[in-house]
PDB file of C-alpha atoms in Angstrom:
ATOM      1  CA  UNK A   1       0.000   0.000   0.000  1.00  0.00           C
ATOM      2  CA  UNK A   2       2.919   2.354   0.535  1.00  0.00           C
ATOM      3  CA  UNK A   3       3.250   2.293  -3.357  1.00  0.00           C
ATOM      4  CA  UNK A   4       0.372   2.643  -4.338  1.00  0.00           C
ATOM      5  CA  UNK A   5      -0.796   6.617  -5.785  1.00  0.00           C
ATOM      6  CA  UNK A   6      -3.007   8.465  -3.377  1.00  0.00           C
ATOM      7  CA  UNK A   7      -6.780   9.291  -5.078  1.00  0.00           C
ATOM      8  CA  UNK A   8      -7.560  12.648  -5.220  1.00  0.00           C
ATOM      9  CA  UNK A   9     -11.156  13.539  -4.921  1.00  0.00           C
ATOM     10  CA  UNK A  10     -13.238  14.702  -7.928  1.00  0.00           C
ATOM     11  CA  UNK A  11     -13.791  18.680  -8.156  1.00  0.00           C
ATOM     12  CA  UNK A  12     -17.774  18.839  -7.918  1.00  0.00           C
ATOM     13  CA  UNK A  13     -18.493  20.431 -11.885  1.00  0.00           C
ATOM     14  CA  UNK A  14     -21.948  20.281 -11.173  1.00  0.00           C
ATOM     15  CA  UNK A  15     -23.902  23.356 -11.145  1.00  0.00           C
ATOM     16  CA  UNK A  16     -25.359  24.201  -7.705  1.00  0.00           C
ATOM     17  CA  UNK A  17     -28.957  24.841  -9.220  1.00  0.00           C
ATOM     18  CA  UNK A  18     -30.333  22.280 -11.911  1.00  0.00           C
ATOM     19  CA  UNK A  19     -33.369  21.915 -13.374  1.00  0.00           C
ATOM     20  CA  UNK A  20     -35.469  18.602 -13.138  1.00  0.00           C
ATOM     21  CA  UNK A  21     -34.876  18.066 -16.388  1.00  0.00           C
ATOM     22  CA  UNK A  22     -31.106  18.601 -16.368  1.00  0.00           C
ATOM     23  CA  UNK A  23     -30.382  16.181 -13.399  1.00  0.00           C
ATOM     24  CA  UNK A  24     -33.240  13.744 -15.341  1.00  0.00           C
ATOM     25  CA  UNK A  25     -31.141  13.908 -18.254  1.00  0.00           C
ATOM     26  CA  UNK A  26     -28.068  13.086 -16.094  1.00  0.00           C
ATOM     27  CA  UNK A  27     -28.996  10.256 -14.704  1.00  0.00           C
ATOM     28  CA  UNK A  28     -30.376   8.669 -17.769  1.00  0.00           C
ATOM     29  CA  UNK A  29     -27.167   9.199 -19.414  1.00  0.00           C
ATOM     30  CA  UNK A  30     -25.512   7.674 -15.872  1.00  0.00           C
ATOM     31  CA  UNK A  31     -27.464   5.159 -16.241  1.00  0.00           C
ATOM     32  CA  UNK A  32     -27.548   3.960 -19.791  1.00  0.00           C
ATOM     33  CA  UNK A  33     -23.845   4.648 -20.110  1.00  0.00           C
ATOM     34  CA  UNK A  34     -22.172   1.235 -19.569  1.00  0.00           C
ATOM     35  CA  UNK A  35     -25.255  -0.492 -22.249  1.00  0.00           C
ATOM     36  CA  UNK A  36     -24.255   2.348 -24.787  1.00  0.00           C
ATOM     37  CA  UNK A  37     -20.718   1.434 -24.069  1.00  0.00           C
ATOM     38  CA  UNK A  38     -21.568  -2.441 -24.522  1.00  0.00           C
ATOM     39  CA  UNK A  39     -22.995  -2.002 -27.498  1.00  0.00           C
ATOM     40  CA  UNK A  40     -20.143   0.202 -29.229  1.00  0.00           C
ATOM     41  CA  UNK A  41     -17.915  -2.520 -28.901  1.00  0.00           C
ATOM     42  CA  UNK A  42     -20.872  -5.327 -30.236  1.00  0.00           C
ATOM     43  CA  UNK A  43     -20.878  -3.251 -33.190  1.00  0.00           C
ATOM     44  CA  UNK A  44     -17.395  -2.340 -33.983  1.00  0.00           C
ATOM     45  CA  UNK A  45     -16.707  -6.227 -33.245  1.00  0.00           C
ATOM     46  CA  UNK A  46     -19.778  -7.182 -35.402  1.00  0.00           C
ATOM     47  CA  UNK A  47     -18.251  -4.404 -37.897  1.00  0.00           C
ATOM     48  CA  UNK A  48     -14.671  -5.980 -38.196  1.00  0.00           C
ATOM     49  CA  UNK A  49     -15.791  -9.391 -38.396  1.00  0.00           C
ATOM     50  CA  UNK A  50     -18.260  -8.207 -41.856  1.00  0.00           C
ATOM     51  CA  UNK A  51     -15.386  -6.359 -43.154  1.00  0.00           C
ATOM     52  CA  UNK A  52     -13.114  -9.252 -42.968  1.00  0.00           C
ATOM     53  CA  UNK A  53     -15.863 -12.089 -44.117  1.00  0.00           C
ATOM     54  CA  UNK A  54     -15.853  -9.723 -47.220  1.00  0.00           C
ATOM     55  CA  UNK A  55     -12.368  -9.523 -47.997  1.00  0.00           C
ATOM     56  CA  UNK A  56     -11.443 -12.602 -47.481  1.00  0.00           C
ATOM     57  CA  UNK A  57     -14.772 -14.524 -49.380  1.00  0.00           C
ATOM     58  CA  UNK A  58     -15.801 -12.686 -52.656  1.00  0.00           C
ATOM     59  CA  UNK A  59     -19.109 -14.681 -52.889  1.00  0.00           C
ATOM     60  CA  UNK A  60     -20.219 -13.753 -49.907  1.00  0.00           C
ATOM     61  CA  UNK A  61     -19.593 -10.028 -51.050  1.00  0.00           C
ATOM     62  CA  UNK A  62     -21.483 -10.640 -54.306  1.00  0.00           C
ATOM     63  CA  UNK A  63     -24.121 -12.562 -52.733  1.00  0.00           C
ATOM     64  CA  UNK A  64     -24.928  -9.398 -50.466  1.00  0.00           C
ATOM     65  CA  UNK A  65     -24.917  -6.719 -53.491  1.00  0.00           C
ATOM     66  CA  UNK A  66     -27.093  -8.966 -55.706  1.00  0.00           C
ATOM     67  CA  UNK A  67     -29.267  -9.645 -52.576  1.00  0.00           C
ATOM     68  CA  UNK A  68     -29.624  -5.621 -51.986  1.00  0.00           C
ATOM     69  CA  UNK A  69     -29.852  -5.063 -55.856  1.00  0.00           C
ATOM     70  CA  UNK A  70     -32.889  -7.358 -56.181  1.00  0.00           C
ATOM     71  CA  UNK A  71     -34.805  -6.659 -52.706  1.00  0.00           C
ATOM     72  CA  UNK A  72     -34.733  -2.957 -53.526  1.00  0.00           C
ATOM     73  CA  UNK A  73     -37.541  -2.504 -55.882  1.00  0.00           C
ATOM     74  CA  UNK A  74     -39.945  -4.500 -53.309  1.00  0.00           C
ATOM     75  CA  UNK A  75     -38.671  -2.430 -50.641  1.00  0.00           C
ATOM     76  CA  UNK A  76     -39.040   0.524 -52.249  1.00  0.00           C
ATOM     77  CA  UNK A  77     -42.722  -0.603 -53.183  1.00  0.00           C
ATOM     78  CA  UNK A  78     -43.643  -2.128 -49.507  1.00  0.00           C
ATOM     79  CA  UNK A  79     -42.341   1.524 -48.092  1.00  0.00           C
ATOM     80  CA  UNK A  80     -44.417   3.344 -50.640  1.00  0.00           C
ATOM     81  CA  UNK A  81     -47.130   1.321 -49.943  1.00  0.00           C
ATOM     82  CA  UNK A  82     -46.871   1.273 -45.834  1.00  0.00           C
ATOM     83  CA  UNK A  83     -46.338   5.327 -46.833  1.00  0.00           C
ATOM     84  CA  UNK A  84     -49.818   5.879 -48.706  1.00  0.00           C
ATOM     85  CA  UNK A  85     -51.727   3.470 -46.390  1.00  0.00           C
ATOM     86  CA  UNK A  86     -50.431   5.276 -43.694  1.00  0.00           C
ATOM     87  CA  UNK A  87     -51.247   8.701 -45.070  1.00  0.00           C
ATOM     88  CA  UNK A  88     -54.790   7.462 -45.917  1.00  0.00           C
ATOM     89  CA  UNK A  89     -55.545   6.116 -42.171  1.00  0.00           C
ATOM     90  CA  UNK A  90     -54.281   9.604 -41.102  1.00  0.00           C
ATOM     91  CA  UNK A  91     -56.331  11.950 -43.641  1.00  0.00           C
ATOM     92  CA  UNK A  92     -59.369   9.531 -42.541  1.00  0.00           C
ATOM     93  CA  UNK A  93     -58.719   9.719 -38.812  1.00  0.00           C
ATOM     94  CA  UNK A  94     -58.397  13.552 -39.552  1.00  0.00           C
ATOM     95  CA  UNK A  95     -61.909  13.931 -41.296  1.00  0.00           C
ATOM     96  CA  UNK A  96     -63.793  11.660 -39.132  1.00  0.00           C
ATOM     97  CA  UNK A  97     -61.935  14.027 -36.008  1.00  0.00           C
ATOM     98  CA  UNK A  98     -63.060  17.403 -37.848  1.00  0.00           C
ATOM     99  CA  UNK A  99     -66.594  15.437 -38.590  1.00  0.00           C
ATOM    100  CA  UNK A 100     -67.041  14.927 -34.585  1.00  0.00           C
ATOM    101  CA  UNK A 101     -65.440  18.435 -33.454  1.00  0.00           C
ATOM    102  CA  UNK A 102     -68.041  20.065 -36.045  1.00  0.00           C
ATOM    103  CA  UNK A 103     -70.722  18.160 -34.556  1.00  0.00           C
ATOM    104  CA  UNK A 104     -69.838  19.143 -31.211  1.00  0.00           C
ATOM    105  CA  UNK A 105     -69.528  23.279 -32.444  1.00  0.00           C
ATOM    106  CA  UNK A 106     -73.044  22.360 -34.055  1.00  0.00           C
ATOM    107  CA  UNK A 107     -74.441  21.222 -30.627  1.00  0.00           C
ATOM    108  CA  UNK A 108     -72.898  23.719 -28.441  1.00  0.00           C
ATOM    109  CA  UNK A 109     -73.644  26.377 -31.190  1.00  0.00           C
ATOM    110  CA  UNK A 110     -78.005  25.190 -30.656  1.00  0.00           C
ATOM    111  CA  UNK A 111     -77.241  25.391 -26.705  1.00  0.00           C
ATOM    112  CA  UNK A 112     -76.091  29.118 -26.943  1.00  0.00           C
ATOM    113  CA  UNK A 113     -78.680  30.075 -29.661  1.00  0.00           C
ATOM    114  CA  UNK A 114     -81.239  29.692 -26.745  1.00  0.00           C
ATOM    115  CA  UNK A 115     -79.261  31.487 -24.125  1.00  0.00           C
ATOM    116  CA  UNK A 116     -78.997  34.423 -26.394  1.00  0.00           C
ATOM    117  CA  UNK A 117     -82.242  34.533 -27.209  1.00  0.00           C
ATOM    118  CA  UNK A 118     -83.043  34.168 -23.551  1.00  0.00           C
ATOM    119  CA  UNK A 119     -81.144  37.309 -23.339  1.00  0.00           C
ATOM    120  CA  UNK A 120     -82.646  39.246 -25.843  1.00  0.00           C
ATOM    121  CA  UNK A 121     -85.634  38.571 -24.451  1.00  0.00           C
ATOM    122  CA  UNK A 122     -84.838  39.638 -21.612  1.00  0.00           C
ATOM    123  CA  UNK A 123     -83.148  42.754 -22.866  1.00  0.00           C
ATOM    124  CA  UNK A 124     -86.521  43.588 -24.939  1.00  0.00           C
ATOM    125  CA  UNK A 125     -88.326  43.089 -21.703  1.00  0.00           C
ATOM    126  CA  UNK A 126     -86.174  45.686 -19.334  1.00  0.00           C
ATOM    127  CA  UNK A 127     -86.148  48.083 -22.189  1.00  0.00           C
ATOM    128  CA  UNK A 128     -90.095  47.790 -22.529  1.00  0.00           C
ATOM    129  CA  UNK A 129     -90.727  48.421 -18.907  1.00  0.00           C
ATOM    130  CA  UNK A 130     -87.846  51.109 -19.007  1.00  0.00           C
ATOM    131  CA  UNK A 131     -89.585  52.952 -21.840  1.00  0.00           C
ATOM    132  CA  UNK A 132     -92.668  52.868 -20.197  1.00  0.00           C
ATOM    133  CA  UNK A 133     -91.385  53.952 -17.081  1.00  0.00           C
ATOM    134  CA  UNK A 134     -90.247  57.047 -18.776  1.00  0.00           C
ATOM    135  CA  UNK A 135     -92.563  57.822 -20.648  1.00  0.00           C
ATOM    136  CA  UNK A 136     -95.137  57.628 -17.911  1.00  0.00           C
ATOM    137  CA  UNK A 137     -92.917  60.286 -15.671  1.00  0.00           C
ATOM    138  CA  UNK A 138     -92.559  62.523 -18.611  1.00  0.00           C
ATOM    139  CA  UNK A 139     -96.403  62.267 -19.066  1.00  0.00           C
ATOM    140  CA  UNK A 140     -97.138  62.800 -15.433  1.00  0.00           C
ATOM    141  CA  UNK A 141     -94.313  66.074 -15.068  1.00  0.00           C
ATOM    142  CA  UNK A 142     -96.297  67.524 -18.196  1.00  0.00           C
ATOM    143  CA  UNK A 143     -99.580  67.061 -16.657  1.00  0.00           C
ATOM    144  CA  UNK A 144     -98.681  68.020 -12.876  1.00  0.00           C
ATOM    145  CA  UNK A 145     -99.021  71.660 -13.241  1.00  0.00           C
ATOM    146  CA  UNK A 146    -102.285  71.741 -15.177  1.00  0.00           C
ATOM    147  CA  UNK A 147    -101.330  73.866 -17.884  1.00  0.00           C
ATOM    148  CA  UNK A 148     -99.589  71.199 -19.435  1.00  0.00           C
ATOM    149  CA  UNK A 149     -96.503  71.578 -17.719  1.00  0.00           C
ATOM    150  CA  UNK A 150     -94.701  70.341 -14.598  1.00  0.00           C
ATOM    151  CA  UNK A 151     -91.945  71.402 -12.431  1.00  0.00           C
ATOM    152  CA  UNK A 152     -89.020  70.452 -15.383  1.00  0.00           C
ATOM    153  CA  UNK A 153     -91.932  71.552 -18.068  1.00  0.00           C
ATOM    154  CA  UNK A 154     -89.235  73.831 -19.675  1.00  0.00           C
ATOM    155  CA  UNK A 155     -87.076  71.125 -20.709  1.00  0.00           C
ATOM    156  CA  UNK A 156     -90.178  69.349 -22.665  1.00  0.00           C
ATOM    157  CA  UNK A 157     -91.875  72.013 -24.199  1.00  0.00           C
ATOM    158  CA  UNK A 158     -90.981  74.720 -27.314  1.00  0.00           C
ATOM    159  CA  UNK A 159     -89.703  77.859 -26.813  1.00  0.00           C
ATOM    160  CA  UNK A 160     -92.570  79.681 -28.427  1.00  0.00           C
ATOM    161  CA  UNK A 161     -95.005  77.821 -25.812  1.00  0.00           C
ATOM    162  CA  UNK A 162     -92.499  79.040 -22.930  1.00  0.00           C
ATOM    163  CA  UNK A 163     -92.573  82.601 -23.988  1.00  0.00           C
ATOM    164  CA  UNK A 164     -96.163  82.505 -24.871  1.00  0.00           C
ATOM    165  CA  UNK A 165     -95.754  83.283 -28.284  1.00  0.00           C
ATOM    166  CA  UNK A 166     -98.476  80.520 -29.467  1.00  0.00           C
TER     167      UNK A 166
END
């Protein structure tokens, strides 16, 4: 143990304030490290071991470009296919979605028709009663002086009446 080198500790780098998000992503990436690491060496190995399979037998190496020359006009057609289908389900899905939200505008649109017309029924009614209500106190200041005019009888009446020009 005398020989061995002393560990110094690791300088914290972390900032003091994270976000969740930021020490989410962290420990993801702690966590997921060593199977990312795993599989960079699977591949590399898997990598080296094509390369050389290919170099060292030709047929093999023609086999695989005739196999990916002939499969690419069915794959190209499958994709195409799986592509249109796909669009199709979607612009269906989308139309039979704007088909229910319309219905449910429609319905809500009835629902408020009556409450507005509730309202401007209502609104009819207070300004009925309001005109009435005015009307009778203009009628009754005219009238409360018994020449045809009240205490504000000035406001309602012509000028030439006032001055006793008629």
């Amino acid at each position: 143990m005398a020989n061995s080198p002393q560990r110094r500790p690791v300088p914290n780098v972390r900032k003091e304030k994270q976000s969740p998000w930021e020490s989410t992503i962290e420990s993801v990436q702690q966590h997921l490290a060593p199977y990312v690491a795993g599989v960079q060496i699977y591949s590399t190995t898997l990598f080296e071991f094509l390369r050389y399979g290919l170099e060292k037998y030709p047929a093999l190496k023609t086999f695989l470009i005739a196999l990916g020359g002939a499969s690419a006009i069915p794959i190209l057609t499958f994709l195409g296919f799986t592509g249109i289908t796909l669009g199709s389900c979607l612009a269906i899905a989308g139309t039979i979605i704007a088909i229910i939200q319309g219905g449910i505008i429609l319905f809500s649109s009835f629902v408020l028709f009556w409450f507005l017309l509730g309202a401007a029924i209502f609104a009819g009614f207070c300004a009925f009663w309001f005109s009435v209500a005015y009307f009778a106190v203009n009628l009754a200041k005219k009238v409360g002086d018994g020449n045809g005019g009240g205490v504000a009888s000035a406001q309602f009446t012509p000028i030439a009446h006032r001055e006793g020009l008629n």
